[in-house]
Short mmCIF file of C-alpha atoms and ligand atoms in Angstrom, two decimals:
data_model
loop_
_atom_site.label_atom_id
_atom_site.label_comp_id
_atom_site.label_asym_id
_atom_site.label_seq_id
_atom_site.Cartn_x
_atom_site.Cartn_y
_atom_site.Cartn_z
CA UNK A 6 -106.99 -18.56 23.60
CA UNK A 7 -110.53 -18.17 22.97
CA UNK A 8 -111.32 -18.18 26.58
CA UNK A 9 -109.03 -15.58 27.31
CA UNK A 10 -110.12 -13.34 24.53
CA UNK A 11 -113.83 -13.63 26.33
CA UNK A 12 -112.42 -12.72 29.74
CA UNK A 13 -110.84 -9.74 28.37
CA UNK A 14 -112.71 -6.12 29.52
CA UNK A 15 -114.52 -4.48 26.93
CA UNK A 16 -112.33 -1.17 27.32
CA UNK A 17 -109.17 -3.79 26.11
CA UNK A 18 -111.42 -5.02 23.15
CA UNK A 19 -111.94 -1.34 22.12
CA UNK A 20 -108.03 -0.61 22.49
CA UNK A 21 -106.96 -3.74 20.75
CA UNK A 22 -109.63 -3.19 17.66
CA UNK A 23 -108.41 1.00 17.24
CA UNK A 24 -104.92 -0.33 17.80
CA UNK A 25 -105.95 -2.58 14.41
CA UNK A 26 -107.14 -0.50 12.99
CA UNK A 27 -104.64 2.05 13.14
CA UNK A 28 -101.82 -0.21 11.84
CA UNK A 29 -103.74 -0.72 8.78
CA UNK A 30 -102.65 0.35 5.92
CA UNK A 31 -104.91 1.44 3.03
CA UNK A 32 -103.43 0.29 -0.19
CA UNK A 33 -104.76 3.28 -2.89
CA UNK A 34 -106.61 2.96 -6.07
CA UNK A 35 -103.47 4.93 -7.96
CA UNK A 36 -100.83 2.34 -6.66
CA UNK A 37 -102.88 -0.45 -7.68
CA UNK A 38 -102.75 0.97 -10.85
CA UNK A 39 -99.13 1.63 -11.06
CA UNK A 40 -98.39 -1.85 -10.23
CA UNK A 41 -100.99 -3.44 -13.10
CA UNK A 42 -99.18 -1.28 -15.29
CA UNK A 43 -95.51 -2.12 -13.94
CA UNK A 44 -96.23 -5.98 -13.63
CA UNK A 45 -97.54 -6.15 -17.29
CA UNK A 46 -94.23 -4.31 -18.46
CA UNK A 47 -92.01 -6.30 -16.42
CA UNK A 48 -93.79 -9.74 -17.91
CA UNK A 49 -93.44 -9.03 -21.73
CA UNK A 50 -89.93 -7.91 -21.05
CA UNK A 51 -87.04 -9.69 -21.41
CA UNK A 52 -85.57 -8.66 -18.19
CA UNK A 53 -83.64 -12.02 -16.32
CA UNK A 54 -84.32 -10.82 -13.07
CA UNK A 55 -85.08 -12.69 -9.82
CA UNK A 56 -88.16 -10.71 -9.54
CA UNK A 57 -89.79 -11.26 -12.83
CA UNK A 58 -88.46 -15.54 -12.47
CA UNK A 59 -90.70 -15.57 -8.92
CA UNK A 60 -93.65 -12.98 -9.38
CA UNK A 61 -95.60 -15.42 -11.53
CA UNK A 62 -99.50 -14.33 -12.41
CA UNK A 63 -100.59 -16.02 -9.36
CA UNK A 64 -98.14 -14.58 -6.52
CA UNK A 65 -99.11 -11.07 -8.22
CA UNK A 66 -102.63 -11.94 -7.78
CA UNK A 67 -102.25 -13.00 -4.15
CA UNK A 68 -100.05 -10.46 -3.02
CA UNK A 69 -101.45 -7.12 -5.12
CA UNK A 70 -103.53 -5.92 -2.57
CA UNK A 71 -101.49 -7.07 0.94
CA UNK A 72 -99.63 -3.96 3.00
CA UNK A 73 -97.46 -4.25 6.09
CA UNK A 74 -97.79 -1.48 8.28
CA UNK A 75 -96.34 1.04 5.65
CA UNK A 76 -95.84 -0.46 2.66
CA UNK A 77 -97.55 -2.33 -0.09
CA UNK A 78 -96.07 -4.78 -3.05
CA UNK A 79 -95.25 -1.70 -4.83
CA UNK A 80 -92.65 -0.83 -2.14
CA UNK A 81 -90.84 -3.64 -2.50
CA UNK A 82 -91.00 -4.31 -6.60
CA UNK A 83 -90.58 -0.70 -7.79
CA UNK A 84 -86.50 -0.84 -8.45
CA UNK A 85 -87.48 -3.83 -10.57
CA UNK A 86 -89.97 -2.68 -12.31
CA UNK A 87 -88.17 0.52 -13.40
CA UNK A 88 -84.83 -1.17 -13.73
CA UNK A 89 -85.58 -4.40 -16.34
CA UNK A 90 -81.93 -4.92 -15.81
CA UNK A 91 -81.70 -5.63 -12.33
CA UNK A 92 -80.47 -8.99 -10.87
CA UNK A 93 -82.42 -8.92 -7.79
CA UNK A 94 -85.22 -6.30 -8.20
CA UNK A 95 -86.53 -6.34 -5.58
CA UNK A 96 -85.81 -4.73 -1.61
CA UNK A 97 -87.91 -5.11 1.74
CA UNK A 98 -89.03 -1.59 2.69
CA UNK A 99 -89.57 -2.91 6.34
CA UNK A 100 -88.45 -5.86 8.22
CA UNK A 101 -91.94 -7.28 8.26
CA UNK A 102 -92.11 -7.13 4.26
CA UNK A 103 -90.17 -10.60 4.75
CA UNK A 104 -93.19 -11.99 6.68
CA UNK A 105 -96.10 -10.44 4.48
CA UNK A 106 -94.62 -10.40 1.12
CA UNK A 107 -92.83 -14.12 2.29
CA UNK A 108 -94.37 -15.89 -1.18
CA UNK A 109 -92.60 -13.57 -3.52
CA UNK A 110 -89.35 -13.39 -0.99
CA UNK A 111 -88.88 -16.83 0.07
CA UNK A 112 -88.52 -18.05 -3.97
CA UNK A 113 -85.86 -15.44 -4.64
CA UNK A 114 -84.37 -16.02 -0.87
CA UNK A 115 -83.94 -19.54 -2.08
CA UNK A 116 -82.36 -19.02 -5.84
CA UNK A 117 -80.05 -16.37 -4.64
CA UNK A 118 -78.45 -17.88 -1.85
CA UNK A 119 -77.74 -21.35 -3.02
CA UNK A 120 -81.23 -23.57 -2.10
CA UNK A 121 -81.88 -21.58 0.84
CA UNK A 122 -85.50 -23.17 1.54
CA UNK A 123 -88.23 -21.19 3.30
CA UNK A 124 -88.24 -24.39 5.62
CA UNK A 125 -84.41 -23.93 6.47
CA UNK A 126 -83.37 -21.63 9.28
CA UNK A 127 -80.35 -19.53 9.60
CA UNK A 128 -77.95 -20.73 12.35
CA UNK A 129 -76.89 -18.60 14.89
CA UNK A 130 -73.70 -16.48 14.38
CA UNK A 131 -70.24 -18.19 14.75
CA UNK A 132 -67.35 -16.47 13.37
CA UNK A 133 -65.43 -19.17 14.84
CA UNK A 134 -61.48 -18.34 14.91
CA UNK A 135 -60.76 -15.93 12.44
CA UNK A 136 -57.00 -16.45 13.03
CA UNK A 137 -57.28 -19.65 11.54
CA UNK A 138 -57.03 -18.18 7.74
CA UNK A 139 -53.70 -17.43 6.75
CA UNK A 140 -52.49 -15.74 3.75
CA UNK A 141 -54.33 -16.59 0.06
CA UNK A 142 -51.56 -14.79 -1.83
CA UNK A 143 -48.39 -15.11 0.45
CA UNK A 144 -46.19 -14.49 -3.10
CA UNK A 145 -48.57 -11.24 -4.38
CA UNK A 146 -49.30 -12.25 -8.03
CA UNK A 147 -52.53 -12.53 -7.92
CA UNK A 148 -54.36 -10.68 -5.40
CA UNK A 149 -54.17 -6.70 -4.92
CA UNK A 150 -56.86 -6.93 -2.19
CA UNK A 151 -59.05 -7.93 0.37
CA UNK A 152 -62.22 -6.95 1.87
CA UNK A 153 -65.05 -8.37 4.40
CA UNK A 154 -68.33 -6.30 4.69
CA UNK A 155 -70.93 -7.30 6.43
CA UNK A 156 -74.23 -4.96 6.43
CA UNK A 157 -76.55 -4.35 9.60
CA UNK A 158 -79.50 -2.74 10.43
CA UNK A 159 -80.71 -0.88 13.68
CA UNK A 160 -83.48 -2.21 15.64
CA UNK A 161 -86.26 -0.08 15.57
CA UNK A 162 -85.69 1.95 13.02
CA UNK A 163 -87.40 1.84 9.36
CA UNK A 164 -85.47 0.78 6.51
CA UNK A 165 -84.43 3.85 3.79
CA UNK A 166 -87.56 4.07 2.50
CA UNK A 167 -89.30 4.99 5.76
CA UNK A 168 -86.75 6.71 7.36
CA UNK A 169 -87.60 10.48 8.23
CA UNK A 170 -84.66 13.37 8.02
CA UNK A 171 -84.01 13.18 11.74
CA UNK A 172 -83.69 8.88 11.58
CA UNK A 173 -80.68 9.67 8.98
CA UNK A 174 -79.54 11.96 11.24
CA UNK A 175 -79.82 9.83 14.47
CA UNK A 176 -78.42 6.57 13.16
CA UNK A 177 -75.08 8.73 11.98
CA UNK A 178 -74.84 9.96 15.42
CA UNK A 179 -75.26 6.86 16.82
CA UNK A 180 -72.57 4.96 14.56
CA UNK A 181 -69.76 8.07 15.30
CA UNK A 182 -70.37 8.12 19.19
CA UNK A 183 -70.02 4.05 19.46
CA UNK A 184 -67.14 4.10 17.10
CA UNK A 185 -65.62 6.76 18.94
CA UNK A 186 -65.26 4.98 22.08
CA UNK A 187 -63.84 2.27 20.51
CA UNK A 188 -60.44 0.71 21.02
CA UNK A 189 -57.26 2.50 19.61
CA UNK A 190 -57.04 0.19 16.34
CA UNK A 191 -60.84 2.31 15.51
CA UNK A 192 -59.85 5.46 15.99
CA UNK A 193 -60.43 7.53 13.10
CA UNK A 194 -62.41 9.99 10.96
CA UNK A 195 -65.68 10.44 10.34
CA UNK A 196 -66.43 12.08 6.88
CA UNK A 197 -69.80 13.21 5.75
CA UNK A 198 -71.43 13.18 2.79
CA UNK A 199 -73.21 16.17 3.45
CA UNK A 200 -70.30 19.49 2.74
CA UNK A 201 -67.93 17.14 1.58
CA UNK A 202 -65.16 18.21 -1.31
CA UNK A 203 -65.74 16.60 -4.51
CA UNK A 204 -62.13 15.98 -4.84
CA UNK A 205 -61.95 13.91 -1.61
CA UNK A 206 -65.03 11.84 -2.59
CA UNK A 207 -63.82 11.37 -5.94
CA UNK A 208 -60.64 9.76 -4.26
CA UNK A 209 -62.68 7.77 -1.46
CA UNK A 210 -64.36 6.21 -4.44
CA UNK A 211 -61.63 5.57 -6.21
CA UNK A 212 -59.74 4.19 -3.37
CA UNK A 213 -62.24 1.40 -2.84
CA UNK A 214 -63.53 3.11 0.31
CA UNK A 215 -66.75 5.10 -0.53
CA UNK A 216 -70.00 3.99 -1.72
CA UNK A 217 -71.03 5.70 -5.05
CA UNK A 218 -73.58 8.05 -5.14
CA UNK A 219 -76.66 7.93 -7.77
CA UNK A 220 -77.15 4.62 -7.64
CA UNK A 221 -80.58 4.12 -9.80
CA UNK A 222 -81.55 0.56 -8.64
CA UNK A 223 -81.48 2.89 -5.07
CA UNK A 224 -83.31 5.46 -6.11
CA UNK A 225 -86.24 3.60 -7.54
CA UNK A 226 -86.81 1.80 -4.36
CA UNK A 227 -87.07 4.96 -2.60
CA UNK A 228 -84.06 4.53 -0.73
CA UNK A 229 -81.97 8.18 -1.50
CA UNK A 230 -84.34 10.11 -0.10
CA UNK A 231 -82.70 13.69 1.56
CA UNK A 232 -79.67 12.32 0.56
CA UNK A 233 -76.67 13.17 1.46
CA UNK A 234 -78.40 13.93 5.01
CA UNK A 235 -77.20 11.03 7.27
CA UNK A 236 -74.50 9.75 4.82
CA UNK A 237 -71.02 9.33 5.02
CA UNK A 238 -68.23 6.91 5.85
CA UNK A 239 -65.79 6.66 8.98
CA UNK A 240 -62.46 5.02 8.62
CA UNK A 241 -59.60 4.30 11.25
CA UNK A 242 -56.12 6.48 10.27
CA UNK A 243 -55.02 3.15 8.65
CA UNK A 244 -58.12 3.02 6.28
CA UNK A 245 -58.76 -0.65 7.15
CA UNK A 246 -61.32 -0.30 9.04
CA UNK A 247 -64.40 1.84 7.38
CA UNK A 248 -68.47 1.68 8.17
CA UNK A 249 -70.78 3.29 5.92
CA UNK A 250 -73.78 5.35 7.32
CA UNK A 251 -77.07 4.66 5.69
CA UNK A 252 -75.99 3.91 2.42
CA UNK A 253 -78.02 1.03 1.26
CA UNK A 254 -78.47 -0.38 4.85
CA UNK A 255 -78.24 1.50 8.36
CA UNK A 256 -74.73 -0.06 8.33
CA UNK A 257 -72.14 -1.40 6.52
CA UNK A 258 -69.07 -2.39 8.44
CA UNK A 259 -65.94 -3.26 6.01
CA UNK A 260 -62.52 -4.86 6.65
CA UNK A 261 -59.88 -4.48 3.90
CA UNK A 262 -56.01 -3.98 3.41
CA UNK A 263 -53.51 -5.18 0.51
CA UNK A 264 -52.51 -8.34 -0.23
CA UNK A 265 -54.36 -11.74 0.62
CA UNK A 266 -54.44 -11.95 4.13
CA UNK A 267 -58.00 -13.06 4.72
CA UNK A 268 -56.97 -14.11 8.63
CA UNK A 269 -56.13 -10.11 9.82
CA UNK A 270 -59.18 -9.10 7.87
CA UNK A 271 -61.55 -11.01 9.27
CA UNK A 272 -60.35 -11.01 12.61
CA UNK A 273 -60.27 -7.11 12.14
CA UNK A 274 -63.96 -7.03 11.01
CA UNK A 275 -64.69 -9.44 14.54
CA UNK A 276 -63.22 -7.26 16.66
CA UNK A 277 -65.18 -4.08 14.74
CA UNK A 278 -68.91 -6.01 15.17
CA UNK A 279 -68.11 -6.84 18.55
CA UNK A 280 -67.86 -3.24 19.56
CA UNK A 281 -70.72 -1.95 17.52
CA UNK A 282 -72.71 -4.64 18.82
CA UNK A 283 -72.20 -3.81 22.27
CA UNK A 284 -73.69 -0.32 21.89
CA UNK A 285 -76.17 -0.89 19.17
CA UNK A 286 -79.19 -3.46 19.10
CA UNK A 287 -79.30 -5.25 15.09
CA UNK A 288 -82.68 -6.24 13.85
CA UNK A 289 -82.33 -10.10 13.75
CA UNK A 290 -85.09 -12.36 12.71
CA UNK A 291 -85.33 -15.95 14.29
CA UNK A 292 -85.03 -17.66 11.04
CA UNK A 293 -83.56 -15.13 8.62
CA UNK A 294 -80.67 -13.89 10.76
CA UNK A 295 -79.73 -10.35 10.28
CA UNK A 296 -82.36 -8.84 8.33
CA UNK A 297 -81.32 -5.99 5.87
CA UNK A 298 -82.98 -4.01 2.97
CA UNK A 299 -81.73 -6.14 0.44
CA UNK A 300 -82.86 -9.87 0.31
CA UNK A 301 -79.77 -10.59 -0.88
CA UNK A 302 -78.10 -9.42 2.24
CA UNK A 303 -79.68 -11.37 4.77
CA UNK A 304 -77.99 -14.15 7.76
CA UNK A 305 -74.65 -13.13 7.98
CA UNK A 306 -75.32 -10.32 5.50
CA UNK A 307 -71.00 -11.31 4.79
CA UNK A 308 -70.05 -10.50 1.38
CA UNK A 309 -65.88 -11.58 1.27
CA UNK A 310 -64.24 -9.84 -1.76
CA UNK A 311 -60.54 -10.28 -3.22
CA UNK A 312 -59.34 -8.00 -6.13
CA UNK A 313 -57.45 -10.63 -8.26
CA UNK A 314 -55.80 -10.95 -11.43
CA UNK A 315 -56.25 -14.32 -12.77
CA UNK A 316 -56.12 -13.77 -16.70
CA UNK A 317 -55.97 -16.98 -17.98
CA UNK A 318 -58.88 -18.21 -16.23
CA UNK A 319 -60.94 -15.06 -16.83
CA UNK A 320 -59.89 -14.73 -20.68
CA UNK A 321 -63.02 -17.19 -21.85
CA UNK A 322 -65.84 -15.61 -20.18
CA UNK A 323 -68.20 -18.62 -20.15
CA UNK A 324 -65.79 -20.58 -18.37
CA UNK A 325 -65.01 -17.78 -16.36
CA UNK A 326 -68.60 -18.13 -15.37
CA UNK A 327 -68.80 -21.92 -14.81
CA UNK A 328 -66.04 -21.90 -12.12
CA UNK A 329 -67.85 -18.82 -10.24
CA UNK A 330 -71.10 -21.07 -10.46
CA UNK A 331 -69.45 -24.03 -9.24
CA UNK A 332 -67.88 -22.34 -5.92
CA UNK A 333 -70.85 -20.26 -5.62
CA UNK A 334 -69.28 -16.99 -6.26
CA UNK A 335 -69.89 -14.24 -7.91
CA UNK A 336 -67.80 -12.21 -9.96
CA UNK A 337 -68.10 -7.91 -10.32
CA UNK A 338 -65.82 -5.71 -11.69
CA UNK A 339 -63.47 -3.27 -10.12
CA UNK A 340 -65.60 -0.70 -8.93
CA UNK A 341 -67.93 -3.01 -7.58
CA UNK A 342 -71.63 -4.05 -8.52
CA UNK A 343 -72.83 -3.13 -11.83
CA UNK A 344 -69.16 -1.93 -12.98
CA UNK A 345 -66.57 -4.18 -15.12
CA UNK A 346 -63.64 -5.10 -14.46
CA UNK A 347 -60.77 -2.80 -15.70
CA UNK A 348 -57.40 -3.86 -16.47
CA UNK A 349 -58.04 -7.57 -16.00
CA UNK A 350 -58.97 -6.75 -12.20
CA UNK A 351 -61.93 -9.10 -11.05
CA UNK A 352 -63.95 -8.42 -7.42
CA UNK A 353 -64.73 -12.00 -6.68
CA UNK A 354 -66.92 -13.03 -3.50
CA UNK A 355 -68.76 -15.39 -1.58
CA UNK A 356 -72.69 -15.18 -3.06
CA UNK A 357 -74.40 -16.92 -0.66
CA UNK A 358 -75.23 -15.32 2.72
CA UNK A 359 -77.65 -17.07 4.06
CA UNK A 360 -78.12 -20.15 5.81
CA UNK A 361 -74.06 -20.73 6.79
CA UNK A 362 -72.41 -19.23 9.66
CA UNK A 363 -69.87 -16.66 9.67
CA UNK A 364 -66.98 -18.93 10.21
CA UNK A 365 -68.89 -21.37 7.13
CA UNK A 366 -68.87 -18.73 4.70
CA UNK A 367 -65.38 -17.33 4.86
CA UNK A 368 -63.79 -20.97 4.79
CA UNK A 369 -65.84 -21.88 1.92
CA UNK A 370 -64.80 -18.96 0.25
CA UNK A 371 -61.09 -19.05 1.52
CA UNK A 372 -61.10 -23.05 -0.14
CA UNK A 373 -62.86 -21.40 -3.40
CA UNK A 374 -59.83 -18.34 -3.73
CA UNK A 375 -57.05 -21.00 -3.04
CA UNK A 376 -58.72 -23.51 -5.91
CA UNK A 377 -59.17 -20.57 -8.31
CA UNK A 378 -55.94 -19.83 -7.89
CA UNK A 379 -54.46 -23.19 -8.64
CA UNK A 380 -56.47 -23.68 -11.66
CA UNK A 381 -54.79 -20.28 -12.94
CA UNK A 382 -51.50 -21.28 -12.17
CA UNK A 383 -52.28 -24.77 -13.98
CA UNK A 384 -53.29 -22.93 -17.15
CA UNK A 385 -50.35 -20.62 -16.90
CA UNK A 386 -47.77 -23.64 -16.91
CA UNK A 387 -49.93 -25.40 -19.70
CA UNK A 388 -48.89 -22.39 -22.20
CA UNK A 389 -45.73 -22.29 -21.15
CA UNK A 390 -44.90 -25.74 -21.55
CA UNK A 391 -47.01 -25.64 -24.88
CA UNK A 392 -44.30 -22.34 -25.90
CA UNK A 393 -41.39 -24.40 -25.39
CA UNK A 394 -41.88 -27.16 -27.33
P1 LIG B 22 -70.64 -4.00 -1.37
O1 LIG B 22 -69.37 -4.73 -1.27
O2 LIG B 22 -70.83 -3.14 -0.20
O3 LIG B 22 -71.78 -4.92 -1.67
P2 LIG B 22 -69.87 -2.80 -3.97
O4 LIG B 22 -69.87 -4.02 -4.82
O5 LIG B 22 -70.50 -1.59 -4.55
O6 LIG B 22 -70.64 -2.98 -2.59
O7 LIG B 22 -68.38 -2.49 -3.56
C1 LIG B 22 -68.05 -1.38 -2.83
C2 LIG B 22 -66.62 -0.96 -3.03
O8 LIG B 22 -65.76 -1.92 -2.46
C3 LIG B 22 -66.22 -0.82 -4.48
O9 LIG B 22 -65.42 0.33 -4.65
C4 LIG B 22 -65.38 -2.05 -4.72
O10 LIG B 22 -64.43 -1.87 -5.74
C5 LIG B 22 -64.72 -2.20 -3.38
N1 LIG B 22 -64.19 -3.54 -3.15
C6 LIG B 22 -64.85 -4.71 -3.12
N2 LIG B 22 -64.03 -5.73 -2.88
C7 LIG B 22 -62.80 -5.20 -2.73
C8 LIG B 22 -61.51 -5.74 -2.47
N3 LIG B 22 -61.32 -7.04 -2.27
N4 LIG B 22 -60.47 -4.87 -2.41
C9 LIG B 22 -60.65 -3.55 -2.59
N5 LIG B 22 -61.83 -2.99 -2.83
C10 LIG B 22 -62.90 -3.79 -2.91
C1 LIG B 23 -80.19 -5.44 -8.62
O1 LIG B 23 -81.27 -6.00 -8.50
O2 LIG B 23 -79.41 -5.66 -9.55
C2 LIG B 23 -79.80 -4.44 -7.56
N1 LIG B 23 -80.97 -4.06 -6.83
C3 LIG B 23 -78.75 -5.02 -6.63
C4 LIG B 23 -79.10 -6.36 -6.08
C5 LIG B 23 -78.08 -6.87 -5.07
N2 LIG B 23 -76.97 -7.40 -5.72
C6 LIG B 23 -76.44 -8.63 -5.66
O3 LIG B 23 -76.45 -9.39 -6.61
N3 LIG B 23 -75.86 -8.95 -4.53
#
């Protein structure tokens, strides 16, 4: 290596040292400041989040003054440190935040997703055959709902926080005109954020569909910038197929319809990445698998949802709890993160991402649903037996 450093001309020397120096990134006296002040807050807080668990004195110390090429520790702690009530708190505001800011990302990459280890690598995808699942619900009692997202990113192009007005712009382009040459079952709508009714969002939203907007963990990682240029959501004429556009992450393509059957919905969602992926190049990272803004979105970047009605099993919330922990789920309410559930109507998913494949995840959570809902039945016939003695 050495040797070939010595036979390189002196006019490469002088490109390769302004190329360094041009990628770095000078960190500012003011942000240093912000984060002192920030880091001290977050540490006498009480907050429970992953971020304040895994930036201990030390990692602070060690990481305080690092950039990539456009960001600095600040970037990717800010929703944390103005939201003491986050679960995460924390976002990469470039793909190579994973590599630089690796000491405070591999600890929470590891506690969210199950024992994920920074030695463990991500296999490569397998969705294996989706037809395989069948129906969780075949009767309907206990699930309204089901839904497969997975989230991607484009390759090349910043995450939110460094995106410019005409990135929004390009990636929505780019996401209608591959979806538009997509097979019949795809054929839809595209609906922008930008002009759009507030009646018809109001009912996207409350049909499941649509993202919200004003989402303040979001906004205080810098990530709603010129909104609602670039944003909206396409959906086939059936509404079962539906990708958001720069929401959170580049992408976000989502598989739902009523009723359990997990098998058409993930099958659905197959067919959907295959054609995206056939036009569009995902940022995937050797051992992370598909990278995303969010560390909790990262291999598969699969989250698989059912709305379900189980209210024996959710009436003693600690329990309630315990049996999410135990088939590593995790339970939101139903309107989705940070909402609670309303008329006894749980969202409960798969939390791990990482580190299983596609095919992995979904049976593990298809076994998980069918056990929950056997253990719901089993308390249902234990009243009724007890109310007719
Ligand atoms: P994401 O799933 O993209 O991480 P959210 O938790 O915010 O984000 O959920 C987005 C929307 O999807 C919410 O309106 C939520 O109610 C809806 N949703 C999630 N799971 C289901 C499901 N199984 N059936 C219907 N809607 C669902
Ligand atoms: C938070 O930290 O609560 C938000 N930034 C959302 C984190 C992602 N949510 C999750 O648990 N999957």
């Amino acid at each position: 290596m050495l040797l070939l450093h010595f036979q390189t001309p002196r006019l490469n020397w002088l490109f390769l040292i302004k190329r360094y120096k041009s990628t770095k990134f000078e960190i500012k006296p003011e942000v240093l400041a912000t984060l002192d002040e920030g880091y001290a807050k977050l540490r006498s807080s009480n907050s429970n989040s992953l971020l304040k668990k895994h930036l201990t004195p030390e990692i602070f110390k060690s990481l305080r003054t690092k950039t990539t090429k456009s960001s600095t520790l600040l970037d990717c702690i800010q929703s944390g440190l103005a939201n003491h009530d986050s679960k995460c708190g924390v976002y990469a505001p470039d793909a190579e935040a994973y590599t630089i800011f690796a000491d405070l990302f591999d600890p929470i990459i590891q506690d969210y997703h199950c024992g994920f280890k920074k030695t463990d690598k991500h296999p490569y995808p397998n969705f294996g055959n989706p037809c395989v699942f069948g129906d969780l619900d075949p009767f309907k009692h206990y699930i309204a709902s089901t839904r497969i997202r997975c989230a991607r990113s484009i390759r090349g192009y910043p995450f939110n926080p460094g995106m410019t007005k005409k990135h929004y712009d390009d990636v929505e382009d780019m996401i209608h005109c591959t979806l538009s040459k997509m097979g019949d079952e795809f054929k839809g709508v595209l609906h922008p954020l930008f002009g759009m009714k507030k009646s018809i969002q109001r009912k996207l939203i409350n049909d499941h569909f649509l993202f919200k907007p004003g989402d303040r963990f979001l906004e205080a990682a810098n990530a709603c910038r010129y909104w609602p240029t670039g944003r909206s959501i396409y959906h086939n004429f059936d509404k079962t197929f539906l990708v958001w556009c720069n929401e959170e992450d580049h992408i976000r393509m989502i598989s739902m319809q009523r009723g359990g059957n997990l098998g058409e919905v993930f099958s659905r969602l197959l067919r959907g990445i295959r054609g995206m992926e056939a036009n569009i190049p995902f940022e995937y990272h050797d051992r992370l698998g598909y990278l995303n803004f969010c560390p909790t979105n990262l291999g598969t970047a699969i989250r698989a949802s059912v709305h379900i009605r189980i209210p024996k099993l959710a009436s003693d919330k600690t329990k309630f709890e315990q049996i999410a922990k135990k088939y590593k789920l995790q339970i939101r309410g139903t309107h989705g993160e940070h909402t609670d559930a309303e008329d006894g109507l749980y969202d409960i998913s798969n939390k791990r991402r990482i580190g299983l494949t596609e095919y992995q995840i979904v049976r593990g959570f298809c076994k998980a649903i069918s056990e929950i809902i056997q253990l719901e039945k089993a308390e249902k016939g234990k009243t009724t037996s007890k109310n007719s003695k």
